Short mmCIF file of C-alpha atoms and ligand atoms in Angstrom, two decimals:
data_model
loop_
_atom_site.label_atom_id
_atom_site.label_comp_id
_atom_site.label_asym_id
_atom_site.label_seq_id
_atom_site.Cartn_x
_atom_site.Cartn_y
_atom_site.Cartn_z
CA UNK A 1 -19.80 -19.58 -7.39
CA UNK A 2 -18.77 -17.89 -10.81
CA UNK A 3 -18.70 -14.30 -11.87
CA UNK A 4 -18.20 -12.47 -14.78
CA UNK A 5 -17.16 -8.82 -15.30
CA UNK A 6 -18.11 -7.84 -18.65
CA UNK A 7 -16.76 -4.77 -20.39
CA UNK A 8 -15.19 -2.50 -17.81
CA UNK A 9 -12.23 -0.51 -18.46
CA UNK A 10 -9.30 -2.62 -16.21
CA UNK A 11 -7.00 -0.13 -14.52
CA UNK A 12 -4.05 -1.34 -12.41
CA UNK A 13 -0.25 0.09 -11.82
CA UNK A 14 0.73 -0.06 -15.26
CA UNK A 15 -2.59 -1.15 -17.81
CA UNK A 16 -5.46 0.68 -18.81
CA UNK A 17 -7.65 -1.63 -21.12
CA UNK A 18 -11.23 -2.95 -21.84
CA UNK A 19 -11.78 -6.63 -21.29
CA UNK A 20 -13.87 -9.24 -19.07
CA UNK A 21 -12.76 -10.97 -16.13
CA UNK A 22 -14.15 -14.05 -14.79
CA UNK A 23 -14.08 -15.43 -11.43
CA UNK A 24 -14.23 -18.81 -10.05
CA UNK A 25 -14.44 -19.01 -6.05
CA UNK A 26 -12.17 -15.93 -4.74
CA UNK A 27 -9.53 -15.44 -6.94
CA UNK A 28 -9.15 -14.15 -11.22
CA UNK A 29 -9.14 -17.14 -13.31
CA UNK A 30 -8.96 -15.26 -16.67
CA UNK A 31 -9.08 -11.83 -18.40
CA UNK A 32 -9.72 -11.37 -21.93
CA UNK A 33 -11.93 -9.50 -24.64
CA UNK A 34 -15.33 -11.37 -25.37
CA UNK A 35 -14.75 -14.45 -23.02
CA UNK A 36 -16.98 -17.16 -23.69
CA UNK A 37 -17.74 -18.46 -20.16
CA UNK A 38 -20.88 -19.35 -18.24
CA UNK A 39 -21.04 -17.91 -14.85
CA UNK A 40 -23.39 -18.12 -12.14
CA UNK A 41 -23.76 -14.21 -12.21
CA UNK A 42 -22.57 -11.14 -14.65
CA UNK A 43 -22.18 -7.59 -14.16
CA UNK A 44 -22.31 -5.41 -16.51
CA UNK A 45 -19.25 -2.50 -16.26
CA UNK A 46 -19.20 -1.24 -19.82
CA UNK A 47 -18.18 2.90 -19.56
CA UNK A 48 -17.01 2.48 -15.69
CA UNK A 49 -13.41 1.77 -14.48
CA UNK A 50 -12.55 -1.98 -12.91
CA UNK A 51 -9.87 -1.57 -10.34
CA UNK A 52 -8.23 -3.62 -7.31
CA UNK A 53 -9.17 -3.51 -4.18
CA UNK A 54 -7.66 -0.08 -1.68
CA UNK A 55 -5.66 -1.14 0.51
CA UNK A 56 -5.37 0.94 3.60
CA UNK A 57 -2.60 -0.13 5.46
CA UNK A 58 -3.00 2.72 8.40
CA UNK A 59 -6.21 2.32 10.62
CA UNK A 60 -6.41 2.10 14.35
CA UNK A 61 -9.75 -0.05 15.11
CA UNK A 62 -11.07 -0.21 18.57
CA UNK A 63 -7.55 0.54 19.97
CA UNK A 64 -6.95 1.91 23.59
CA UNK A 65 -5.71 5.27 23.21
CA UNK A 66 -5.93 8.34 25.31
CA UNK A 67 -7.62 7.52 27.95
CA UNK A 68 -10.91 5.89 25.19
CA UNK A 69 -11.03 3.41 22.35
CA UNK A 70 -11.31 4.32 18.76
CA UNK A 71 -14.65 4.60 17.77
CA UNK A 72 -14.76 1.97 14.94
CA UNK A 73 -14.36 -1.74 15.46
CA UNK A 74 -13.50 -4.46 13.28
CA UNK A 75 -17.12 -4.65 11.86
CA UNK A 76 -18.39 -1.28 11.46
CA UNK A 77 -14.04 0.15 10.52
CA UNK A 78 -13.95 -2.78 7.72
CA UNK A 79 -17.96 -2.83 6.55
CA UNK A 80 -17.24 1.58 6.32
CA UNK A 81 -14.26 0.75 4.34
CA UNK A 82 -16.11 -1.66 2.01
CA UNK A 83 -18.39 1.26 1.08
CA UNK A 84 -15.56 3.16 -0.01
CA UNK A 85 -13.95 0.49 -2.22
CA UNK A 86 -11.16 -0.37 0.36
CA UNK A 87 -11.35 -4.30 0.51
CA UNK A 88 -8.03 -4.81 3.26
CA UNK A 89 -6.79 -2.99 5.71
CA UNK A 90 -3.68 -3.01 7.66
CA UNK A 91 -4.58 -2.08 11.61
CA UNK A 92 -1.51 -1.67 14.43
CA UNK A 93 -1.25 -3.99 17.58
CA UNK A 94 0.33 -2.06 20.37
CA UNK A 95 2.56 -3.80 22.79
CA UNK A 96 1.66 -2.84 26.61
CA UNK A 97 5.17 -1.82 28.29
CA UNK A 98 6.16 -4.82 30.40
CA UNK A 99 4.47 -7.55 28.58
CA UNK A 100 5.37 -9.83 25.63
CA UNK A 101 4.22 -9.30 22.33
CA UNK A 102 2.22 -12.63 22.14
CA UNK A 103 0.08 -11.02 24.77
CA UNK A 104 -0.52 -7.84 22.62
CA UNK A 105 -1.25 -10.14 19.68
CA UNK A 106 -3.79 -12.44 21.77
CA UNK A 107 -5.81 -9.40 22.89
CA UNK A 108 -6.27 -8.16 19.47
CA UNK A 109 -7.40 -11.29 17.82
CA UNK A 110 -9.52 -11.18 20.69
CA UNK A 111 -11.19 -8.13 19.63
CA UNK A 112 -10.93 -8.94 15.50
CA UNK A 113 -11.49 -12.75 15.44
CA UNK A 114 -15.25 -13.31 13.88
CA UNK A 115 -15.75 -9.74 13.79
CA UNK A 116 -13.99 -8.51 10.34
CA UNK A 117 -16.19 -8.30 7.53
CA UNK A 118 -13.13 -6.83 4.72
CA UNK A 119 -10.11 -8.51 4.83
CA UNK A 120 -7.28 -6.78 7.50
CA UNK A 121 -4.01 -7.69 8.84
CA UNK A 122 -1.55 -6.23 11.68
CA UNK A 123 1.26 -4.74 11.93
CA UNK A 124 3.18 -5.37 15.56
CA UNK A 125 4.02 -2.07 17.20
CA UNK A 126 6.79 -2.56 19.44
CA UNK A 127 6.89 -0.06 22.32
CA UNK A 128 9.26 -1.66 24.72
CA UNK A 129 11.95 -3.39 23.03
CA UNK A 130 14.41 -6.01 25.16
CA UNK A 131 16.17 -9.10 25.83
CA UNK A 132 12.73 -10.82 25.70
CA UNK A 133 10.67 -9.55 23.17
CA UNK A 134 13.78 -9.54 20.83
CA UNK A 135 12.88 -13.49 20.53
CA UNK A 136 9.34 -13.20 19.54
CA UNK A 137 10.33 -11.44 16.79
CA UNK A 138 11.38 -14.12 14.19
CA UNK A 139 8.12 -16.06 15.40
CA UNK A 140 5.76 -13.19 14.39
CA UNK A 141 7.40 -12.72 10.83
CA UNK A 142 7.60 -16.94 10.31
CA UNK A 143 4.62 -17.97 11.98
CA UNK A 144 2.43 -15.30 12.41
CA UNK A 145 2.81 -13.66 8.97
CA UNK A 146 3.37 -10.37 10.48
CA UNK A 147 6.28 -8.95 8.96
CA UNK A 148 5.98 -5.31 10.36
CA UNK A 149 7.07 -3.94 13.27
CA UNK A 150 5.87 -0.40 14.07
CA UNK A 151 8.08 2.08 16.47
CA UNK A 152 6.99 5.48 17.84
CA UNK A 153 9.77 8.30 18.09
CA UNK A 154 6.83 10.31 20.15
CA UNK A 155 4.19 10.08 22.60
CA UNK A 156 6.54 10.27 25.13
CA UNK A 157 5.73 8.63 28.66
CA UNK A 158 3.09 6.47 26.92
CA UNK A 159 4.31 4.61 23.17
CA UNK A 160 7.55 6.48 22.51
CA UNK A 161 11.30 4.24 22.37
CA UNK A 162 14.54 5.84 22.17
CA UNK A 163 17.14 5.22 19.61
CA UNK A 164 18.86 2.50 21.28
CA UNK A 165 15.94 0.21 21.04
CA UNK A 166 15.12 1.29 17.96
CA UNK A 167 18.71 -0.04 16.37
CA UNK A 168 18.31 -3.23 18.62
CA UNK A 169 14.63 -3.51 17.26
CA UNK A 170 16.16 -2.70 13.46
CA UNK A 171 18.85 -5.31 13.85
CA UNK A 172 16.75 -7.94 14.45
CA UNK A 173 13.91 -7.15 12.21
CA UNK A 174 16.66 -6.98 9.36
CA UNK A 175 17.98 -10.52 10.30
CA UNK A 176 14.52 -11.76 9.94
CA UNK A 177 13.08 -10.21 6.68
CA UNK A 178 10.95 -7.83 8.05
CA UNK A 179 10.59 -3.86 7.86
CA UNK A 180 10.59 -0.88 10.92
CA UNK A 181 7.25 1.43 10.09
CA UNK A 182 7.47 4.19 12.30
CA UNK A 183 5.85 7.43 13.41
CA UNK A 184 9.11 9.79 13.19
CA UNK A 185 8.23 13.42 14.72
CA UNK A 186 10.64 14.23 17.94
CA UNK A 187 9.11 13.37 21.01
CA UNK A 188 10.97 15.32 23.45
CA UNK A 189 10.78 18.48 21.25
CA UNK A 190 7.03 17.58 21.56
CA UNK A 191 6.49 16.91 24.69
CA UNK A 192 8.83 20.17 25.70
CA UNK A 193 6.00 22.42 23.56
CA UNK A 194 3.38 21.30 24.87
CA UNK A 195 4.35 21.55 28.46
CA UNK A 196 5.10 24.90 27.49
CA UNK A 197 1.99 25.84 25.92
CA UNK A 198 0.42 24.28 28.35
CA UNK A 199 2.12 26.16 31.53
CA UNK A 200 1.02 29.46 29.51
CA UNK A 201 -2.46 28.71 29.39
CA UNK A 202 -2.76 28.09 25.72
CA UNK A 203 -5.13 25.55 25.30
CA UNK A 204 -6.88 25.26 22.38
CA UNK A 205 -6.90 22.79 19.18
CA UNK A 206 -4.60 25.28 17.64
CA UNK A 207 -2.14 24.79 20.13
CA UNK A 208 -1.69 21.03 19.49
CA UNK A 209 -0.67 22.54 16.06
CA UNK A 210 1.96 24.60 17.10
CA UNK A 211 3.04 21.77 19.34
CA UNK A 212 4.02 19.94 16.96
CA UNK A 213 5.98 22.30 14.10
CA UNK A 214 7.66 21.11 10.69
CA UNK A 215 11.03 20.55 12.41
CA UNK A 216 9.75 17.52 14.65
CA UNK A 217 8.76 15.79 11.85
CA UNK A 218 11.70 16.75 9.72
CA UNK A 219 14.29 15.74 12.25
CA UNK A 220 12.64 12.45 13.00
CA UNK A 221 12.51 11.50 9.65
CA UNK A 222 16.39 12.13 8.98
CA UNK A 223 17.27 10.66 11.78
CA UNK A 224 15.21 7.14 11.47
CA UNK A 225 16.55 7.18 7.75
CA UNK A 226 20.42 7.19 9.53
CA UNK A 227 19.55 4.57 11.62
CA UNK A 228 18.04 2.34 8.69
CA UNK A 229 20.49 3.00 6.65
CA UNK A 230 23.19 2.01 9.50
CA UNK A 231 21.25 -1.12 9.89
CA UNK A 232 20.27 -1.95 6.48
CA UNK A 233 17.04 -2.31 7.50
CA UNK A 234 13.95 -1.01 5.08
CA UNK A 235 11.76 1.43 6.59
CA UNK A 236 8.53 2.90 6.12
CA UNK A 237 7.51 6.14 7.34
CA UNK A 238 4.12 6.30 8.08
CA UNK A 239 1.44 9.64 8.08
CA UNK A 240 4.49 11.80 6.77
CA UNK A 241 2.71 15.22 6.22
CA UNK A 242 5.38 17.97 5.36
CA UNK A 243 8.44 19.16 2.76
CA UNK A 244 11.14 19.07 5.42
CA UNK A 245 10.19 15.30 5.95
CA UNK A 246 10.25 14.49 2.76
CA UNK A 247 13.35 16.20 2.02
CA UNK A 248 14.77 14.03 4.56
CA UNK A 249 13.45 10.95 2.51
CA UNK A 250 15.02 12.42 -1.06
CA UNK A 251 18.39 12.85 0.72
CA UNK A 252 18.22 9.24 2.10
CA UNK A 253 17.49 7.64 -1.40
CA UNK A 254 20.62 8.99 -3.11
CA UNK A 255 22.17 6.57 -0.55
CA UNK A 256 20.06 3.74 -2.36
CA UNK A 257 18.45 3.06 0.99
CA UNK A 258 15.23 1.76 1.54
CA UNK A 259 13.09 3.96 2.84
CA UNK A 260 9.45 3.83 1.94
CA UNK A 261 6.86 6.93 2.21
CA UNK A 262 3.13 7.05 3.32
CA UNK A 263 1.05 9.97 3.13
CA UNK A 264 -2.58 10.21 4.18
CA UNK A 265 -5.03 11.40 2.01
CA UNK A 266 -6.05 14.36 4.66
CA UNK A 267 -2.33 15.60 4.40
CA UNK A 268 -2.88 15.80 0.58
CA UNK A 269 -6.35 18.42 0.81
CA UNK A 270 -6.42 19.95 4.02
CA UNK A 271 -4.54 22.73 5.37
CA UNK A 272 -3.66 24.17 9.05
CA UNK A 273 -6.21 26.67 8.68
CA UNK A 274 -8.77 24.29 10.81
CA UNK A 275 -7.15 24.38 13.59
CA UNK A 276 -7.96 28.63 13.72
CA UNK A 277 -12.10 27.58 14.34
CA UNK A 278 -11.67 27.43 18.44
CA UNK A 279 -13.07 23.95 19.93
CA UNK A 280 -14.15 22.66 16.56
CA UNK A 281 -10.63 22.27 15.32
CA UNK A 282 -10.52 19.31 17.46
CA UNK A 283 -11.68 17.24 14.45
CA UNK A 284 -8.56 17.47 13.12
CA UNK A 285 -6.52 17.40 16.15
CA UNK A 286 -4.52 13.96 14.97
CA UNK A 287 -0.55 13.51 15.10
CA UNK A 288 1.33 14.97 13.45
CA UNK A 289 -0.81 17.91 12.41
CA UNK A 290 -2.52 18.83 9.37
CA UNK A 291 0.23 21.26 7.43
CA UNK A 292 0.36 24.50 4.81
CA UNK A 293 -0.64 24.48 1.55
CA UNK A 294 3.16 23.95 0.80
CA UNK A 295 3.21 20.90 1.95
CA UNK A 296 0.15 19.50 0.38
CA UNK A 297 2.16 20.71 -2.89
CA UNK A 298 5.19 18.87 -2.15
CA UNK A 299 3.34 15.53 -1.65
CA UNK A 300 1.77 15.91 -4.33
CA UNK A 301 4.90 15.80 -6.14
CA UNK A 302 6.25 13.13 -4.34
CA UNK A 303 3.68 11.02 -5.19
CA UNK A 304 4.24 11.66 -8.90
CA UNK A 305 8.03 11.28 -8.30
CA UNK A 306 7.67 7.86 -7.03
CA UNK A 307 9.36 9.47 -3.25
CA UNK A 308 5.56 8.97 -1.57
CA UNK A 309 4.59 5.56 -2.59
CA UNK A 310 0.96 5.24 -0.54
CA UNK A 311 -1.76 7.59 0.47
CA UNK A 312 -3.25 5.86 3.45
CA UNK A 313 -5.75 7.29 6.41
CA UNK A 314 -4.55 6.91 10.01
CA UNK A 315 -8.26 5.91 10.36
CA UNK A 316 -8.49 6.80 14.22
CA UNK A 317 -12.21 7.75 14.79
CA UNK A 318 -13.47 9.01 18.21
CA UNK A 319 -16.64 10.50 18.61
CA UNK A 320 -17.56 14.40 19.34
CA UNK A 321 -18.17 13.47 23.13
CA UNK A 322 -14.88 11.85 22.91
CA UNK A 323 -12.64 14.85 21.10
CA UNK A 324 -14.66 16.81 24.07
CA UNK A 325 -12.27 15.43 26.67
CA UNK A 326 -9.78 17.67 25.44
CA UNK A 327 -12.72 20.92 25.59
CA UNK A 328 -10.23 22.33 28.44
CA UNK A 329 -7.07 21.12 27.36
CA UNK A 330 -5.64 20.61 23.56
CA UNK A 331 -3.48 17.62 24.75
CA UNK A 332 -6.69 15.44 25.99
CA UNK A 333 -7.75 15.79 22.77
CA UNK A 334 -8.03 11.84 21.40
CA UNK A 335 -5.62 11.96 18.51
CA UNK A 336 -7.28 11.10 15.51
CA UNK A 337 -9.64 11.64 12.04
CA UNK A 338 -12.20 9.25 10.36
CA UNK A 339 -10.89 8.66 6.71
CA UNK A 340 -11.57 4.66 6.25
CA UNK A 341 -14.10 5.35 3.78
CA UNK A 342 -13.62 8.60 1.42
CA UNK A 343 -10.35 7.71 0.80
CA UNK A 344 -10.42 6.08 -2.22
CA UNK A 345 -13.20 8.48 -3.41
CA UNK A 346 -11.57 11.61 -2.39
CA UNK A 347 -8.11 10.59 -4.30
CA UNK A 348 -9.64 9.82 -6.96
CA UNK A 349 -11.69 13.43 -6.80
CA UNK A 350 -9.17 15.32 -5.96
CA UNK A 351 -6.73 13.57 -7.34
CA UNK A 352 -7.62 12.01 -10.41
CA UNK A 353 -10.29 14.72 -11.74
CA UNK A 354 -8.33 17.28 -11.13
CA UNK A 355 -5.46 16.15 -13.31
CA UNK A 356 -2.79 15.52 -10.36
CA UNK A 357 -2.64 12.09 -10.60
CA UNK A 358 -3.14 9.93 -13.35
CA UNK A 359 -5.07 6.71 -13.03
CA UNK A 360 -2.66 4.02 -12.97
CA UNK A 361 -0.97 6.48 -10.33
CA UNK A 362 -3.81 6.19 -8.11
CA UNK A 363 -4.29 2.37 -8.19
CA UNK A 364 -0.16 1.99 -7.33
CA UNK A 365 -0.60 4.61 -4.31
CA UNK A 366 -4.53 3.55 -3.31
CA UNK A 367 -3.47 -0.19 -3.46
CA UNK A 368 -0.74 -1.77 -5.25
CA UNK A 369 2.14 -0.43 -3.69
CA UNK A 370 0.80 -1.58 -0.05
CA UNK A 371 0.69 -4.53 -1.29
CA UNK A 372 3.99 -5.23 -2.61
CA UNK A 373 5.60 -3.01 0.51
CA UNK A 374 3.68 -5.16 3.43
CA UNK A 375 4.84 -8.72 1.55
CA UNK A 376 0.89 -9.30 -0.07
CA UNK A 377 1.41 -8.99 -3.96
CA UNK A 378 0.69 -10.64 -6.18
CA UNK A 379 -2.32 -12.33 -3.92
CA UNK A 380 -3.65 -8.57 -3.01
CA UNK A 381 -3.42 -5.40 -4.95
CA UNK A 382 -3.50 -5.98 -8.57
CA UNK A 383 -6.03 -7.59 -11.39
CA UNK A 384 -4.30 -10.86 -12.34
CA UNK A 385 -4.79 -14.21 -13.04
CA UNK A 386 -4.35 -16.13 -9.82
CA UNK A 387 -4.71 -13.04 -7.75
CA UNK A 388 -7.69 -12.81 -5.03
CA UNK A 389 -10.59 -11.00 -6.54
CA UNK A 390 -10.68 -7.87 -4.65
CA UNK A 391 -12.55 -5.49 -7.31
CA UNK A 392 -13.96 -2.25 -7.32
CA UNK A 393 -16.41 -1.08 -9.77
CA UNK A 394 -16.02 2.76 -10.19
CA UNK A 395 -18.15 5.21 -12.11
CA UNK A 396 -15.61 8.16 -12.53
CA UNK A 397 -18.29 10.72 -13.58
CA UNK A 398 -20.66 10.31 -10.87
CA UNK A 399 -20.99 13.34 -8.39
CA UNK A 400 -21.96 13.07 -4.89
CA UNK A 401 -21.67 14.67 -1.56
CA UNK A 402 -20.00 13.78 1.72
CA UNK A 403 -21.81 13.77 4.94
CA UNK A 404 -21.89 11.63 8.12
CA UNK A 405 -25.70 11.31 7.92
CA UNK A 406 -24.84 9.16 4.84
CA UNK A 407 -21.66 7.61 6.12
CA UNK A 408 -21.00 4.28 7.48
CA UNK A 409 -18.23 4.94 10.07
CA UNK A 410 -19.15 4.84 13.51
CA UNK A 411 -18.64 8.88 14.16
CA UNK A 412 -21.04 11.50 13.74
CA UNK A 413 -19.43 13.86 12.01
CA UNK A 414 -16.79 13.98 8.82
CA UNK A 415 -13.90 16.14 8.58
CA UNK A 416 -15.25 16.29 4.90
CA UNK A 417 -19.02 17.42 5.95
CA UNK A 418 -20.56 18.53 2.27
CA UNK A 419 -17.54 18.22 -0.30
CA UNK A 420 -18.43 17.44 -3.72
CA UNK A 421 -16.86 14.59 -4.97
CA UNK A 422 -16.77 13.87 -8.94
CA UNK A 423 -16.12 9.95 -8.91
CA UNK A 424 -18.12 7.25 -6.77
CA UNK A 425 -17.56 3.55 -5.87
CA UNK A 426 -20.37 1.41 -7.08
CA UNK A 427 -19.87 -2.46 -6.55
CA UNK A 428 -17.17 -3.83 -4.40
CA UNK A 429 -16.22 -7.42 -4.73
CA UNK A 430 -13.73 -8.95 -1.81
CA UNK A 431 -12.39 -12.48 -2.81
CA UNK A 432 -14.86 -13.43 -5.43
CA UNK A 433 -17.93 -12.19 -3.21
CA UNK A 434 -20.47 -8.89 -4.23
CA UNK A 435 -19.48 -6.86 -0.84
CA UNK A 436 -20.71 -3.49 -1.63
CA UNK A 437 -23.44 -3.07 -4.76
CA UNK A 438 -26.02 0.03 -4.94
CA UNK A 439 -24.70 0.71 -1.84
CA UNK A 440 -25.77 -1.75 0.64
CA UNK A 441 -23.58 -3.99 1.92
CA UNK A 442 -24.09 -7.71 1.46
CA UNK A 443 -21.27 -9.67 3.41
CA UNK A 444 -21.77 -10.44 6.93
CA UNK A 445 -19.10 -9.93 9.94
CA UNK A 446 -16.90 -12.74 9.99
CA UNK A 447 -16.72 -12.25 6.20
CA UNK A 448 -13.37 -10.56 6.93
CA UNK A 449 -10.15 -12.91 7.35
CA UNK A 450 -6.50 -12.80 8.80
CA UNK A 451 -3.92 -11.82 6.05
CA UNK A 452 -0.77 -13.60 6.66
CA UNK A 453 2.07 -11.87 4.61
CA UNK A 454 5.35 -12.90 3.50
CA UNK A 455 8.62 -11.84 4.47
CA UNK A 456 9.98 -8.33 2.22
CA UNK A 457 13.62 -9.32 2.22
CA UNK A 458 14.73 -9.26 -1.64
CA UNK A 459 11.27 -8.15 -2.97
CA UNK A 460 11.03 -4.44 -2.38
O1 URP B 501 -3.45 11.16 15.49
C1 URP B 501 -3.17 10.01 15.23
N1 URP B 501 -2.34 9.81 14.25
N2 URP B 501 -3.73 9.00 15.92
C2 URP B 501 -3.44 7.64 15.82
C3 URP B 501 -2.13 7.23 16.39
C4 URP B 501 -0.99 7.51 15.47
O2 URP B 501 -0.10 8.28 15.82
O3 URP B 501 -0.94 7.00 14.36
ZN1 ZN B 502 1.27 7.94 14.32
ZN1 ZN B 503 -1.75 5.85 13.17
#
């Protein structure tokens, strides 16, 4: 099968030009003005923007958490992100304490295998590190092709590790070619404010916010970028949401360390004011918090000085009967927003339209930089010849609304319930295939495969 994209304005990190592309199977096989190809099918993108593929590489799909499972699985969490021009995603295997993590990894092919219908891989999160599971490592990274290893300074009593297995973990990650992602607030400070909050009968969303203040985060953040540096391990910060975070970050760079920023795209445009609407602020009860307007400025700005280098989700739907298992009690609250599909729309809105970004911005943070962070570029993340043909066709004057009675993620309501977007997705190709076009979906589960990625040593 052969496909031609005539016309449309090419966008990636660093270009911005008008040509065609043409297709053969899944990947590019050449880009040029006024090719003069036959192809089994053309599509027509003259006046709309022709960019690669989002990559989210933050969602939590049917993962046991909090006493439930995320409410998305691997075909209605990948077929949702389709719709929003996200073609891969990058979801998080959690170790049980006690076992290996070849068990871990079995039980979540178990529940992706056949089911995908966008691309996805994993990345390993290691929440009891020792003599044993110290030897699977080099096994996941060669064989596997999972190069990531995620760590948890928080959730204490259920995810968290402590600093000494985080430098064993970080030692032999390093010796391997891989890279520690972590979610860096302070557990114990955490844990200490809630019991405390708690214990005075303060028990609403808002207190799950004030659980969980800037200095938990900023701490964390300094204190994983020691311990990477010590190591000379790269790291990658996941969800970070705040200035003194990020401050942590700058300070850790002038050391020429590798320490890699993600942002979600909820961070960027909402503020700490939700959690003041009693019960209802339990849509955006998620870890760590949603922050001040400050802090939305300051990520901006590290975005544009190259400190934030991705704007992900932390996709981690529940349902309203779910976030009502915390109606009595902030910290039963599943942790967790639905994102999977607005982001790449809502970046682009709020990003692009209203001059904060520019374009070729958005396509490094949105997809690109994933890709070259998580070992997938040039394959994933860029318009190239050779590259997999992971394309999304984007009208950047189109308006429309958000709403769950229009989304595709399995949730019934949005944490963006009737924003006006200026920007919309239109087709979505993933490897050479029409996913998305006039928004139906035309791939099928099992559509979807395993990413295997390459070691990061000497590339990032
Ligand atoms: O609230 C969140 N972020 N839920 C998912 C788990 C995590 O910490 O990423
Ligand atoms: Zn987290
Ligand atoms: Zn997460």
């Amino acid at each position: 099968m052969s496909l031609l994209i005539r016309n449309g304005r090419i966008i990636t990190a660093i270009d911005d030009y008008v040509a065609d592309i043409f297709i053969q199977g899944e990947t590019i096989s050449a880009i040029g003005k006024n090719l003069s190809v036959k192809a089994d099918k053309e599509i027509d993108a003259a006046g709309l923007l022709v960019m690669p593929g989002g990559i989210d590489p933050h969602v939590h799909l049917d993962m046991p958490f909090m006493g439930t499972f995320s409410s998305d699985n691997y075909e209605t969490g990948t077929r949702a992100a389709l719709y929003g021009g996200t073609t891969m995603v990058i979801d998080f295997i959690l170790q049980k304490q006690g076992n290996s993590l070849r068990s871990a990894l079995e039980e979540w092919k178990g529940r992706s295998d056949g089911n995908a219908v966008g691309d996805y891989s994993f990345h390993m999160a290691v929440t009891d590190f020792n003599e044993n599971t110290k030897t699977e490592i080099k096994e996941l990274i060669e064989k596997e092709g999972i190069t990531s290893f995620k760590t948890f300074m928080a959730y204490k009593g259920a995810l968290m590790i402590d600093d000494r297995q985080m430098i064993g973990l970080m030692e032999e990650v390093k010796k391997h070619g891989g890279l520690i992602n972590v979610h860096a607030t302070n557990g114990d400070m955490i844990d200490y404010l809630i019991g405390k909050h708690r214990s005075e009968g303060k028990l609403s969303p808002l207190y799950h916010y004030l659980s969980q203040p800037e200095v938990t985060e900023a701490e964390a953040a300094e204190r994983f970028a020691d311990m990477a540096n010590y190591t000379g391990c790269p790291g990658y910060i996941v969800h970070l949401t705040c200035e003194g975070a990020l401050n942590a970050v700058r300070n850790a760079t002038r050391r020429n360390q590798k320490v890699f920023v993600e942002t979600c795209i909820q961070y960027l445009i909402l503020d700490a004011s939700l959690y003041e609407m009693d019960f209802e602020g339990a849509k955006w009860v998620m870890s760590p918090p949603l922050r001040e307007k400050k802090d939305q400025a300051t990520l901006w700005a590290g975005i544009n000085q190259g400190l934030v280098q991705v704007v992900a989700t932390d996709h981690c739907p529940f349902k309203w009967e779910q976030k009502l298992m915390g109606k009595d009690d902030f910290s039963k609250i599943p942790n967790g927003h639905p994102a999977i599909e607005n982001r790449m729309e809502l970046l682009f809105s709020e990003g692009v339209s209203k001059g904060k970004i520019t374009l070729n911005k958005y396509v490094e943070v949105a997809s690109t930089n994933a890709a070259k962070i998580f070992g997938m570029f040039p394959k994933k993340g860029t318009i190239a010849v050779g590259s997999d043909a992971d394309i999304v066709i984007f009208n950047p004057d189109e308006k429309h609304t958000l709403s769950a009675s229009s989304h595709h993620m399995n949730v019934d309501y949005s944490g963006y319930e009737g924003w006006e977007l200026t920007g919309k997705v239109k087709t979505v190709l993933l490897r050479g295939q029409v996913a998305i076009d006039d928004n139906k979906c035309l791939l099928e589960k099992g559509y979807g495969q395993f990413v295997k990625r390459n070691k990061v040593e000497g590339k990032i």
